[in-house]
Coordinates of C-alpha atoms in Angstrom, one line a residue:
M1 CA 87.5 27.7 69.7
A2 CA 90.1 30.3 68.7
E3 CA 88.0 33.4 68.4
Q4 CA 90.8 35.6 67.2
A5 CA 91.3 33.4 64.2
F6 CA 88.0 34.4 62.6
R7 CA 86.7 37.4 64.5
W8 CA 88.7 40.1 62.7
K9 CA 87.7 39.6 59.1
G10 CA 90.3 41.0 56.7
E11 CA 93.4 42.9 57.6
F12 CA 93.5 45.9 59.8
P13 CA 93.9 49.3 58.1
K14 CA 97.4 50.7 58.0
I15 CA 98.9 54.2 58.4
G16 CA 100.5 55.6 55.3
I17 CA 103.5 57.9 55.8
R18 CA 104.3 60.3 53.0
P19 CA 107.8 61.9 53.1
T20 CA 107.4 65.0 50.9
I21 CA 110.4 67.0 49.6
D22 CA 111.5 70.0 47.6
G23 CA 111.5 68.6 44.0
R24 CA 114.5 70.7 42.8
R25 CA 117.3 68.4 41.8
K26 CA 121.0 69.1 41.5
G27 CA 121.6 69.9 45.1
V28 CA 118.4 70.8 47.0
R29 CA 116.5 67.6 46.9
E30 CA 119.6 65.4 47.3
S31 CA 120.6 67.3 50.5
L32 CA 117.2 66.6 52.1
E33 CA 116.6 62.9 51.1
E34 CA 118.1 61.4 54.3
Q35 CA 116.5 63.8 56.7
T36 CA 113.1 63.5 55.1
M37 CA 113.1 59.7 55.1
N38 CA 114.4 59.6 58.7
M39 CA 111.4 61.7 59.7
A40 CA 109.1 59.1 58.1
R41 CA 110.9 56.2 59.7
G42 CA 110.8 57.9 63.1
V43 CA 107.0 58.4 62.9
A44 CA 106.5 54.8 61.9
K45 CA 108.6 53.6 64.9
L46 CA 106.7 55.9 67.3
I47 CA 103.3 54.6 66.1
A48 CA 104.4 50.9 66.2
E49 CA 105.7 51.4 69.8
H50 CA 102.6 53.1 71.2
L51 CA 99.5 52.1 69.2
R52 CA 97.8 48.6 68.9
Y53 CA 95.0 47.1 67.0
P54 CA 92.0 45.6 68.8
D55 CA 93.7 42.1 68.7
G56 CA 96.8 43.5 70.6
T57 CA 99.2 43.5 67.6
P58 CA 101.2 46.8 66.9
A59 CA 99.7 49.2 64.5
Q60 CA 101.4 49.0 61.1
C61 CA 102.7 51.8 58.9
V62 CA 103.5 51.9 55.2
I63 CA 106.1 54.4 54.0
A64 CA 106.0 55.6 50.4
D65 CA 108.7 54.0 48.3
S66 CA 110.4 57.3 47.7
T67 CA 110.2 60.9 48.9
I68 CA 107.4 62.8 47.1
G69 CA 108.5 65.8 45.2
G70 CA 105.7 66.1 42.6
V71 CA 102.5 64.6 41.2
A72 CA 104.0 61.5 39.7
E73 CA 105.4 60.4 43.1
S74 CA 102.2 61.4 44.8
A75 CA 100.3 59.1 42.5
A76 CA 102.8 56.3 43.1
A77 CA 102.4 56.7 46.8
A78 CA 98.6 56.7 46.5
A79 CA 98.7 53.5 44.4
K80 CA 100.9 51.8 47.0
F81 CA 98.6 52.9 49.8
S82 CA 95.6 51.5 48.0
R83 CA 97.3 48.1 47.6
E84 CA 98.4 48.1 51.3
N85 CA 95.0 48.9 52.8
V86 CA 96.1 52.3 54.1
G87 CA 93.3 54.1 55.9
V88 CA 95.2 57.0 57.6
S89 CA 97.7 59.4 56.0
I90 CA 100.5 61.3 57.6
T91 CA 102.7 63.6 55.5
V92 CA 106.1 64.6 56.9
T93 CA 108.6 67.1 55.7
P94 CA 111.5 69.3 56.9
C95 CA 111.4 71.7 54.0
W96 CA 109.5 73.6 51.3
C97 CA 107.5 71.4 48.9
Y98 CA 105.1 72.0 46.1
G99 CA 101.8 72.0 48.1
T100 CA 99.1 71.0 45.6
E101 CA 101.5 68.6 43.8
T102 CA 102.5 66.7 46.9
M103 CA 99.3 66.7 49.0
D104 CA 97.2 63.6 49.7
M105 CA 94.0 64.1 47.7
N106 CA 92.0 61.1 49.2
P107 CA 88.8 62.7 50.4
S108 CA 87.8 59.9 52.9
T109 CA 91.2 59.4 54.5
P110 CA 92.1 61.4 57.6
N111 CA 95.2 63.5 56.8
A112 CA 97.8 65.1 58.9
I113 CA 101.0 67.0 58.0
W114 CA 104.0 67.4 60.2
G115 CA 106.1 70.3 59.2
F116 CA 109.5 70.3 60.9
N117 CA 110.3 73.4 62.9
G118 CA 113.8 74.2 61.8
T119 CA 115.5 77.4 60.6
E120 CA 117.7 75.8 57.9
R121 CA 114.7 74.9 55.6
P122 CA 111.1 76.3 55.6
G123 CA 109.1 73.3 56.7
A124 CA 106.7 75.6 58.4
V125 CA 106.1 77.5 55.2
Y126 CA 105.2 74.3 53.4
L127 CA 102.9 73.3 56.3
A128 CA 101.0 76.6 56.0
A129 CA 100.8 76.4 52.2
V130 CA 99.6 72.9 52.0
L131 CA 97.1 73.3 54.8
S132 CA 95.7 76.3 52.9
A133 CA 95.4 74.0 49.8
H134 CA 93.6 71.4 51.9
A135 CA 91.1 74.0 53.1
Q136 CA 90.6 75.5 49.6
K137 CA 89.9 72.1 48.1
G138 CA 87.5 71.1 50.9
L139 CA 89.9 68.4 52.2
P140 CA 90.5 69.4 55.9
A141 CA 93.8 68.2 57.3
F142 CA 95.5 68.4 60.7
G143 CA 98.6 70.5 61.1
I144 CA 101.4 69.5 63.3
Y145 CA 104.2 72.0 64.1
G146 CA 106.5 71.7 67.1
E147 CA 106.7 74.6 69.5
D148 CA 110.5 74.7 69.7
V149 CA 113.0 75.1 66.9
Q150 CA 115.1 71.9 66.3
D151 CA 118.5 71.4 64.7
S152 CA 118.4 70.1 61.1
G153 CA 120.3 66.9 61.8
T154 CA 118.2 65.7 64.8
T155 CA 116.1 62.5 64.6
D156 CA 114.3 63.2 67.8
I157 CA 110.5 63.8 67.8
P158 CA 109.6 66.6 70.3
E159 CA 107.1 65.6 73.0
D160 CA 104.4 68.0 71.8
V161 CA 104.7 66.6 68.3
K162 CA 104.6 63.0 69.6
G163 CA 101.3 63.8 71.4
K164 CA 99.7 65.2 68.2
L165 CA 101.0 62.4 66.0
L166 CA 99.7 59.7 68.3
G167 CA 96.4 61.5 69.0
F168 CA 95.8 61.9 65.2
A169 CA 96.9 58.3 64.4
R170 CA 94.8 56.9 67.2
A171 CA 91.6 58.7 66.1
G172 CA 92.4 58.1 62.4
L173 CA 92.7 54.3 62.9
A174 CA 89.3 54.4 64.7
V175 CA 87.8 56.0 61.6
A176 CA 89.4 53.5 59.3
M177 CA 88.4 50.5 61.4
M178 CA 84.8 51.4 61.3
K179 CA 84.6 51.8 57.5
G180 CA 82.9 48.8 55.8
K181 CA 81.8 47.2 59.1
S182 CA 78.2 46.8 60.3
Y183 CA 75.9 47.8 63.1
L184 CA 73.7 44.7 63.8
S185 CA 70.3 45.7 65.1
M186 CA 69.0 42.6 67.0
G187 CA 65.3 43.4 67.1
S188 CA 63.8 46.8 66.7
V189 CA 62.8 49.8 68.8
S190 CA 62.9 49.2 72.6
M191 CA 60.2 51.0 74.6
G192 CA 60.1 54.0 72.3
I193 CA 63.8 54.9 72.9
A194 CA 64.8 57.1 70.0
G195 CA 68.4 55.9 70.0
S196 CA 67.1 52.4 69.0
I197 CA 65.5 53.9 65.8
V198 CA 68.6 52.9 63.8
S199 CA 69.5 55.5 61.3
D200 CA 71.1 53.8 58.3
S201 CA 71.9 57.2 56.7
F202 CA 73.9 58.3 59.8
F203 CA 75.9 55.1 59.9
Q204 CA 76.5 55.2 56.1
D205 CA 77.3 59.0 55.7
Y206 CA 79.3 59.6 58.9
L207 CA 80.9 56.2 59.8
G208 CA 81.0 54.4 56.4
M209 CA 79.2 51.5 57.9
R210 CA 76.3 49.2 56.9
T211 CA 73.3 48.6 59.1
E212 CA 72.2 44.9 59.4
Y213 CA 69.0 43.7 61.0
I214 CA 67.6 40.5 62.4
D215 CA 64.2 39.9 64.1
M216 CA 64.4 38.6 67.6
S217 CA 62.6 35.5 66.5
E218 CA 66.0 34.5 65.1
Y219 CA 67.1 33.7 68.6
N220 CA 64.2 31.2 69.0
R221 CA 65.0 29.7 65.6
R222 CA 68.6 29.2 66.5
M223 CA 67.8 27.7 69.9
N224 CA 65.1 25.5 68.6
E225 CA 67.1 24.2 65.6
G226 CA 70.4 23.9 67.5
I227 CA 72.2 26.6 65.5
F228 CA 75.0 27.0 68.0
D229 CA 78.0 25.0 69.0
P230 CA 76.7 22.3 71.5
V231 CA 80.2 21.5 72.8
E232 CA 80.9 25.2 73.5
F233 CA 77.5 25.5 75.1
E234 CA 78.3 22.7 77.6
R235 CA 81.7 24.2 78.4
A236 CA 80.1 27.7 78.8
L237 CA 77.4 26.4 81.1
A238 CA 79.9 24.6 83.3
W239 CA 82.0 27.8 83.5
V240 CA 79.0 29.9 84.3
K241 CA 77.9 27.6 87.2
E242 CA 81.5 27.8 88.6
N243 CA 82.1 31.5 88.1
C244 CA 78.8 33.4 88.0
K245 CA 77.4 33.4 91.5
E246 CA 73.7 33.8 91.8
G247 CA 72.6 36.6 94.1
T248 CA 69.6 37.2 96.3
D249 CA 66.2 37.1 94.7
N250 CA 64.5 40.4 95.4
N251 CA 61.1 39.4 93.9
P252 CA 58.2 38.9 96.3
A253 CA 58.0 35.3 97.4
Q254 CA 54.9 34.6 95.3
L255 CA 56.6 35.8 92.2
Q256 CA 59.9 34.0 92.6
S257 CA 60.8 31.3 90.1
S258 CA 61.4 27.7 91.1
R259 CA 65.0 26.3 91.1
E260 CA 64.1 24.3 88.1
R261 CA 63.0 27.3 86.1
K262 CA 66.0 29.3 87.1
D263 CA 68.3 26.5 85.9
S264 CA 66.4 26.5 82.6
E265 CA 66.8 30.3 82.4
W266 CA 70.6 30.0 82.9
E267 CA 70.7 27.6 80.0
T268 CA 68.7 30.0 77.8
V269 CA 70.8 33.1 78.6
V270 CA 74.0 31.2 77.9
K271 CA 72.7 30.1 74.5
M272 CA 71.6 33.7 73.8
A273 CA 75.2 34.9 74.5
L274 CA 76.6 32.3 72.0
I275 CA 74.0 33.2 69.4
A276 CA 74.5 37.0 69.8
R277 CA 78.3 36.6 69.2
D278 CA 77.8 34.3 66.2
L279 CA 75.3 36.8 64.7
M280 CA 77.9 39.5 65.0
V281 CA 81.1 37.9 63.8
G282 CA 80.2 34.4 62.6
N283 CA 81.5 31.0 63.8
P284 CA 83.3 28.5 61.6
R285 CA 82.1 25.7 63.8
L286 CA 78.6 26.2 62.4
V287 CA 79.8 25.1 59.0
E288 CA 80.7 21.7 60.5
L289 CA 77.2 21.6 62.0
G290 CA 75.6 22.2 58.6
F291 CA 74.9 25.9 58.9
A292 CA 77.2 27.5 56.4
E293 CA 75.1 30.6 55.9
E294 CA 74.8 31.4 59.6
A295 CA 78.5 30.8 60.0
Q296 CA 79.3 34.0 58.1
G297 CA 77.9 36.4 60.7
H298 CA 77.1 40.0 59.9
N299 CA 80.6 41.5 60.0
A300 CA 79.3 43.6 63.0
I301 CA 81.8 45.7 64.9
V302 CA 79.0 46.8 67.2
S303 CA 75.4 45.6 67.8
G304 CA 72.3 46.3 69.9
F305 CA 69.9 43.9 71.6
Q306 CA 66.3 45.2 71.8
G307 CA 65.1 42.9 74.5
Q308 CA 62.3 45.0 76.1
R309 CA 59.6 44.4 75.8
Q310 CA 58.6 42.0 73.0
W311 CA 61.3 39.5 74.1
T312 CA 61.5 40.0 77.8
D313 CA 57.8 39.8 78.4
H314 CA 58.1 36.0 77.8
M315 CA 61.8 35.1 77.5
P316 CA 64.8 35.7 79.9
N317 CA 66.3 39.1 79.5
G318 CA 69.5 40.0 77.6
D319 CA 71.5 41.2 80.6
F320 CA 73.8 38.2 80.7
L321 CA 74.6 38.2 77.0
E322 CA 75.2 41.9 77.0
A323 CA 77.3 42.0 80.2
I324 CA 79.5 39.0 79.3
L325 CA 80.0 39.9 75.7
N326 CA 80.9 43.5 76.7
S327 CA 83.5 42.0 79.1
S328 CA 87.1 41.1 78.3
F329 CA 86.7 37.4 79.4
D330 CA 84.4 34.5 79.3
W331 CA 84.5 30.6 79.1
N332 CA 87.0 30.9 76.3
G333 CA 89.4 32.9 78.4
I334 CA 90.6 36.5 78.2
R335 CA 89.7 38.1 74.9
A336 CA 88.8 41.4 73.3
P337 CA 85.3 42.7 74.4
Y338 CA 82.4 42.8 72.0
I339 CA 80.4 46.0 71.8
V340 CA 76.7 45.4 72.5
A341 CA 74.2 48.2 73.3
T342 CA 71.4 47.6 75.7
E343 CA 67.9 48.2 74.4
N344 CA 69.3 48.5 70.9
D345 CA 70.4 52.1 71.6
S346 CA 72.5 52.4 68.5
L347 CA 73.6 55.9 69.3
N348 CA 75.0 54.8 72.6
G349 CA 76.5 51.8 70.9
V350 CA 78.3 54.2 68.6
V351 CA 80.0 56.0 71.4
M352 CA 80.8 52.7 73.1
L353 CA 82.5 51.8 69.8
L354 CA 84.4 55.1 69.6
G355 CA 85.7 54.7 73.2
Y356 CA 86.6 51.1 72.6
L357 CA 88.6 51.8 69.4
L358 CA 90.5 54.7 71.0
T359 CA 91.4 52.7 74.2
N360 CA 91.0 49.0 73.3
T361 CA 89.2 48.7 76.7
A362 CA 85.7 47.5 77.5
Q363 CA 83.0 50.2 77.8
I364 CA 80.3 50.6 80.5
F365 CA 76.7 51.1 79.3
A366 CA 74.5 52.8 81.8
D367 CA 71.5 55.0 82.4
V368 CA 72.4 58.5 83.4
R369 CA 69.8 58.0 86.0
T370 CA 69.9 60.4 89.0
Y371 CA 71.7 63.6 90.1
W372 CA 72.4 63.4 93.8
S373 CA 73.2 66.9 95.2
P374 CA 75.4 67.2 98.3
D375 CA 72.4 68.4 100.3
A376 CA 70.2 65.5 99.1
V377 CA 72.8 62.9 100.0
E378 CA 73.3 64.4 103.5
R379 CA 69.6 64.6 104.0
V380 CA 69.0 61.0 103.1
T381 CA 72.1 59.4 104.6
G382 CA 73.7 61.9 107.0
H383 CA 76.9 61.7 104.9
K384 CA 78.7 64.8 103.7
L385 CA 80.2 64.4 100.3
S386 CA 83.8 65.5 99.8
G387 CA 86.8 65.2 97.4
D388 CA 85.8 64.5 93.8
A389 CA 82.2 64.2 94.9
A390 CA 82.0 67.5 96.8
G391 CA 79.8 69.0 94.1
G392 CA 77.4 66.0 93.9
L393 CA 77.2 62.7 92.0
L394 CA 75.6 61.1 89.0
H395 CA 74.2 57.6 89.7
L396 CA 75.0 55.6 86.6
I397 CA 72.9 52.4 86.7
N398 CA 70.9 50.3 84.3
S399 CA 69.5 46.8 84.0
G400 CA 72.7 44.7 84.5
A401 CA 74.3 44.9 81.1
A402 CA 77.5 46.8 82.1
T403 CA 80.9 45.2 81.4
L404 CA 82.3 43.3 84.3
D405 CA 85.6 45.1 83.7
G406 CA 83.7 48.1 85.2
T407 CA 84.0 46.6 88.7
G408 CA 87.5 48.2 88.8
E409 CA 89.0 45.0 90.0
Q410 CA 91.9 45.2 87.5
T411 CA 94.8 47.2 89.0
K412 CA 97.9 49.0 87.9
D413 CA 100.4 50.4 90.4
G414 CA 97.9 49.5 93.1
Q415 CA 95.1 51.6 91.6
P416 CA 91.8 50.3 90.0
V417 CA 91.9 50.4 86.2
M418 CA 90.3 48.9 83.1
K419 CA 92.9 47.4 80.8
P420 CA 93.2 46.2 77.2
F421 CA 92.6 42.4 77.2
W422 CA 96.2 41.5 76.6
E423 CA 97.2 43.2 79.9
I424 CA 94.5 41.5 82.0
T425 CA 95.7 38.6 84.2
E426 CA 93.7 35.5 85.0
D427 CA 93.6 36.6 88.6
E428 CA 92.1 40.0 87.6
A429 CA 89.5 38.4 85.5
Q430 CA 88.5 36.2 88.4
K431 CA 88.3 39.2 90.7
C432 CA 85.9 40.9 88.4
L433 CA 83.7 37.8 88.3
D434 CA 83.9 37.4 92.1
A435 CA 82.9 41.0 92.6
T436 CA 79.7 40.4 90.5
S437 CA 76.6 38.6 91.6
W438 CA 73.8 37.6 89.2
R439 CA 70.5 38.6 90.6
P440 CA 67.3 37.0 89.4
A441 CA 65.6 39.7 87.3
S442 CA 62.8 41.7 88.7
V443 CA 59.8 40.0 87.1
E444 CA 57.8 43.3 87.3
Y445 CA 60.2 44.6 84.6
F446 CA 61.2 41.3 83.0
R447 CA 58.3 38.9 83.0
G448 CA 60.3 36.2 81.3
G449 CA 62.9 36.2 84.0
G450 CA 66.7 36.1 83.5
F451 CA 69.5 37.4 85.5
S452 CA 71.0 40.9 86.1
S453 CA 74.6 41.6 86.9
D454 CA 75.1 43.4 90.2
F455 CA 78.4 45.1 91.1
L456 CA 79.7 48.4 92.5
T457 CA 82.5 50.2 90.6
R458 CA 85.6 51.0 92.6
G459 CA 86.3 54.7 93.1
G460 CA 89.2 56.8 92.0
M461 CA 89.2 55.8 88.3
P462 CA 89.5 58.6 85.7
M463 CA 86.6 58.1 83.4
T464 CA 85.0 59.8 80.3
M465 CA 81.2 59.7 79.8
S466 CA 80.0 60.4 76.2
R467 CA 76.8 60.3 74.2
L468 CA 75.8 60.8 70.6
N469 CA 72.4 62.5 69.8
L470 CA 70.7 63.0 66.5
V471 CA 69.0 66.4 66.0
K472 CA 66.6 66.9 63.1
G473 CA 68.0 69.5 60.8
L474 CA 71.4 69.4 62.4
G475 CA 72.5 65.8 62.4
P476 CA 74.7 64.0 65.0
V477 CA 76.0 65.9 68.0
L478 CA 78.5 64.5 70.6
Q479 CA 78.6 65.2 74.3
I480 CA 81.6 64.5 76.6
A481 CA 82.1 64.6 80.3
E482 CA 85.4 63.7 81.9
G483 CA 85.4 62.9 85.6
Y484 CA 86.1 60.2 88.2
S485 CA 84.4 57.2 89.7
V486 CA 83.6 57.7 93.4
E487 CA 83.6 55.2 96.3
L488 CA 81.0 55.9 98.9
P489 CA 80.9 54.3 102.4
Q490 CA 79.0 51.0 102.1
D491 CA 76.0 52.1 104.2
V492 CA 75.7 55.3 102.2
H493 CA 75.8 53.4 98.9
D494 CA 73.2 50.9 100.2
T495 CA 70.8 53.6 101.2
L496 CA 71.0 55.4 97.9
D497 CA 71.1 52.2 95.8
K498 CA 68.0 50.7 97.4
R499 CA 66.0 53.7 96.3
T500 CA 66.3 52.3 92.7
D501 CA 66.7 48.7 91.7
P502 CA 69.5 47.3 93.8
T503 CA 69.9 44.2 91.5
W504 CA 71.7 46.4 88.9
P505 CA 75.4 47.5 88.7
T506 CA 76.2 51.0 90.0
T507 CA 78.9 53.5 89.0
W508 CA 79.1 56.7 91.1
F509 CA 80.4 59.3 88.8
A510 CA 81.6 62.9 89.6
P511 CA 82.2 65.0 86.4
T512 CA 85.1 67.5 86.6
L513 CA 83.6 71.0 86.8
T514 CA 84.9 74.1 85.0
G515 CA 82.6 76.6 86.6
E516 CA 81.2 77.5 83.1
G517 CA 78.3 76.4 80.9
A518 CA 77.2 72.8 81.2
F519 CA 80.0 72.2 83.7
A520 CA 79.1 75.0 86.1
S521 CA 77.8 72.3 88.4
V522 CA 77.0 68.6 88.4
Y523 CA 73.4 69.5 88.2
D524 CA 74.1 71.3 84.9
V525 CA 75.8 68.3 83.5
M526 CA 72.8 66.2 84.2
D527 CA 70.4 68.9 83.0
N528 CA 72.2 69.2 79.7
W529 CA 72.7 65.5 79.0
G530 CA 70.9 64.8 75.7
A531 CA 69.5 61.3 76.4
N532 CA 68.8 58.7 79.0
H533 CA 72.0 56.6 78.3
G534 CA 75.7 57.2 78.4
S535 CA 78.9 55.3 77.6
I536 CA 81.6 55.3 80.1
S537 CA 85.2 54.7 79.2
Y538 CA 88.2 54.3 81.4
G539 CA 90.6 57.2 81.3
H540 CA 90.3 60.9 80.3
I541 CA 89.9 60.4 76.5
G542 CA 87.8 63.6 75.8
A543 CA 90.6 65.1 73.6
D544 CA 90.8 62.0 71.5
L545 CA 87.0 61.9 71.1
I546 CA 87.0 65.5 70.0
T547 CA 89.8 64.8 67.4
L548 CA 87.9 61.7 66.2
A549 CA 84.6 63.7 66.0
S550 CA 86.2 66.4 63.9
M551 CA 87.4 63.7 61.4
L552 CA 83.8 62.4 61.1
R553 CA 82.4 66.0 61.0
I554 CA 80.4 65.6 64.1
P555 CA 80.3 68.7 66.3
V556 CA 80.7 68.5 70.1
S557 CA 78.0 70.4 72.0
M558 CA 79.5 70.1 75.5
H559 CA 82.8 69.0 77.0
N560 CA 85.2 69.8 79.8
V561 CA 88.5 69.1 78.0
P562 CA 91.1 71.8 78.6
K563 CA 91.4 74.1 75.6
E564 CA 95.1 73.4 75.2
K565 CA 94.3 69.7 74.5
L566 CA 91.9 70.3 71.6
F567 CA 93.2 69.1 68.3
R568 CA 91.1 69.6 65.2
P569 CA 91.9 70.2 61.5
R570 CA 93.6 73.5 60.8
A571 CA 90.7 74.7 58.7
W572 CA 88.5 74.8 61.8
G573 CA 90.3 78.0 62.8
L574 CA 89.2 79.6 59.6
F575 CA 85.6 79.4 61.0
G576 CA 86.5 81.5 64.0
T577 CA 89.2 81.4 66.7
A578 CA 87.6 83.2 69.6
E579 CA 85.0 80.6 70.3
S580 CA 85.9 77.0 69.3
E581 CA 82.6 75.4 70.0
G582 CA 80.7 77.6 67.4
A583 CA 83.6 77.2 64.9
D584 CA 83.3 73.4 65.3
Y585 CA 79.6 73.5 64.4
R586 CA 80.2 75.8 61.4
A587 CA 83.1 73.7 60.1
C588 CA 81.2 70.4 60.4
A589 CA 78.2 71.8 58.6
N590 CA 80.4 73.3 55.9
F591 CA 82.4 70.2 55.1
G592 CA 79.6 67.7 55.7
P593 CA 79.7 64.0 56.6
L594 CA 83.0 62.2 55.8
Y595 CA 81.4 59.7 53.4
K596 CA 78.7 61.8 51.7

């Protein structure tokens, strides 16, 4: 089954590039045509070389048919962009242009303007004027202005400009890719977790997404009526038996399941994984089997599985389906991960989605379970924490639904990493599988049985933990913590891990401290975290998350990203420059959700 052939319904959004120009003919405009179009072509080349869609293909740009010197050419560019499925807009110019006549007026498209820093023509003057127009009209845009003066004939893009162009485009594409997609709620609220109370108004107003719902009885219906591909099921089951090693059963002897029941549970959890994927994106094979309606799927770019407790009290848990779908490989080979939130925590699912769209890498779902102080670790184990962990650790662990990519068994230059699927080798995928055992679920938690993935994340990986919270009267708020995974001596890990459920995957995380606010200490990070879950992405992507949040008008309540890396719309500075966090709140409240 060629998943990529049907998974991405419709074409990916493109980035529109608008070369604006001084409209005065008979000398001025003519002298600037080549330079202006070269700026547009240079940006398109930069983006194609550095950014990719989730299927691994290069991001596509559409350049306006002509330079834009007035409202007629603005309208022509807008019409072309509409036909070409443009979801992100970048305006470039080396000169003065007529601001309100040449600006992009689309209210739901992220906009940026690069004004060339050159002394021959006043590109900076246009940049300031048009950004003022964007603010006045309530259409906030990002301003890009190189630090150093360039010569008028150069075609080079300065490094600082490249960084802002790519940061904007990366976040803008994430915004555009979510629009029109769905969050699929598989079940309802899990154990009273607020994040699994799916807010359709949040998804609609802030992300431009639908919310779709199925009852968990749909799994029983599909299993009982054979609404899955039986050929793929047999292949998947054979692959699981070969690659998913079963770990030690920690249940008391009298509660352990028979071999026959465990084999039956494996069959069930494999079917559940197939069904969850088909529910999200559809499956053309179901048409051949007589299930044309089910073959459509729900156009879900992200989903959540309730599981506990109405399902897991009598059926195998969802750990396998969540872990394998969130991974970059399965019985069909190496492929893009699906985004599935444990316990239907839609708010954690959203930040998993944001991290995925920014990096094209799998995301770790975990409880932010325990803060271990250096003194507590030394008291319990005799080990003195050092290095990244000197200030203490956060134990990130949950029922085994974390992506297997999170083992850290993929490598680059000899270091553990998490990669986009097109960079992962067969050997790396196998190492991730080999580093994972599937432990019979604790029946005290999961009466219906099942299997939980168990692995330990390798240390030394830069990581970003994030979380979205909804606050009554305020709306959504994002939290971000950059840091590193930490590797403890095996005996120290074992001692600490056995104090919780050792059948679940562990990531030891040390947030980077700034000495201020929520990052004065590791304890303060834990104490200020807004919910029980977090999403962990490979890499330090806090700056991109902040840029993306500003596009969606979601304020950031805590982060440890250096000030010089922050990139928000220019209008944010009009709400105050001395304290960017407060200005962010005021700007987001003023402009309101992107799609409302």
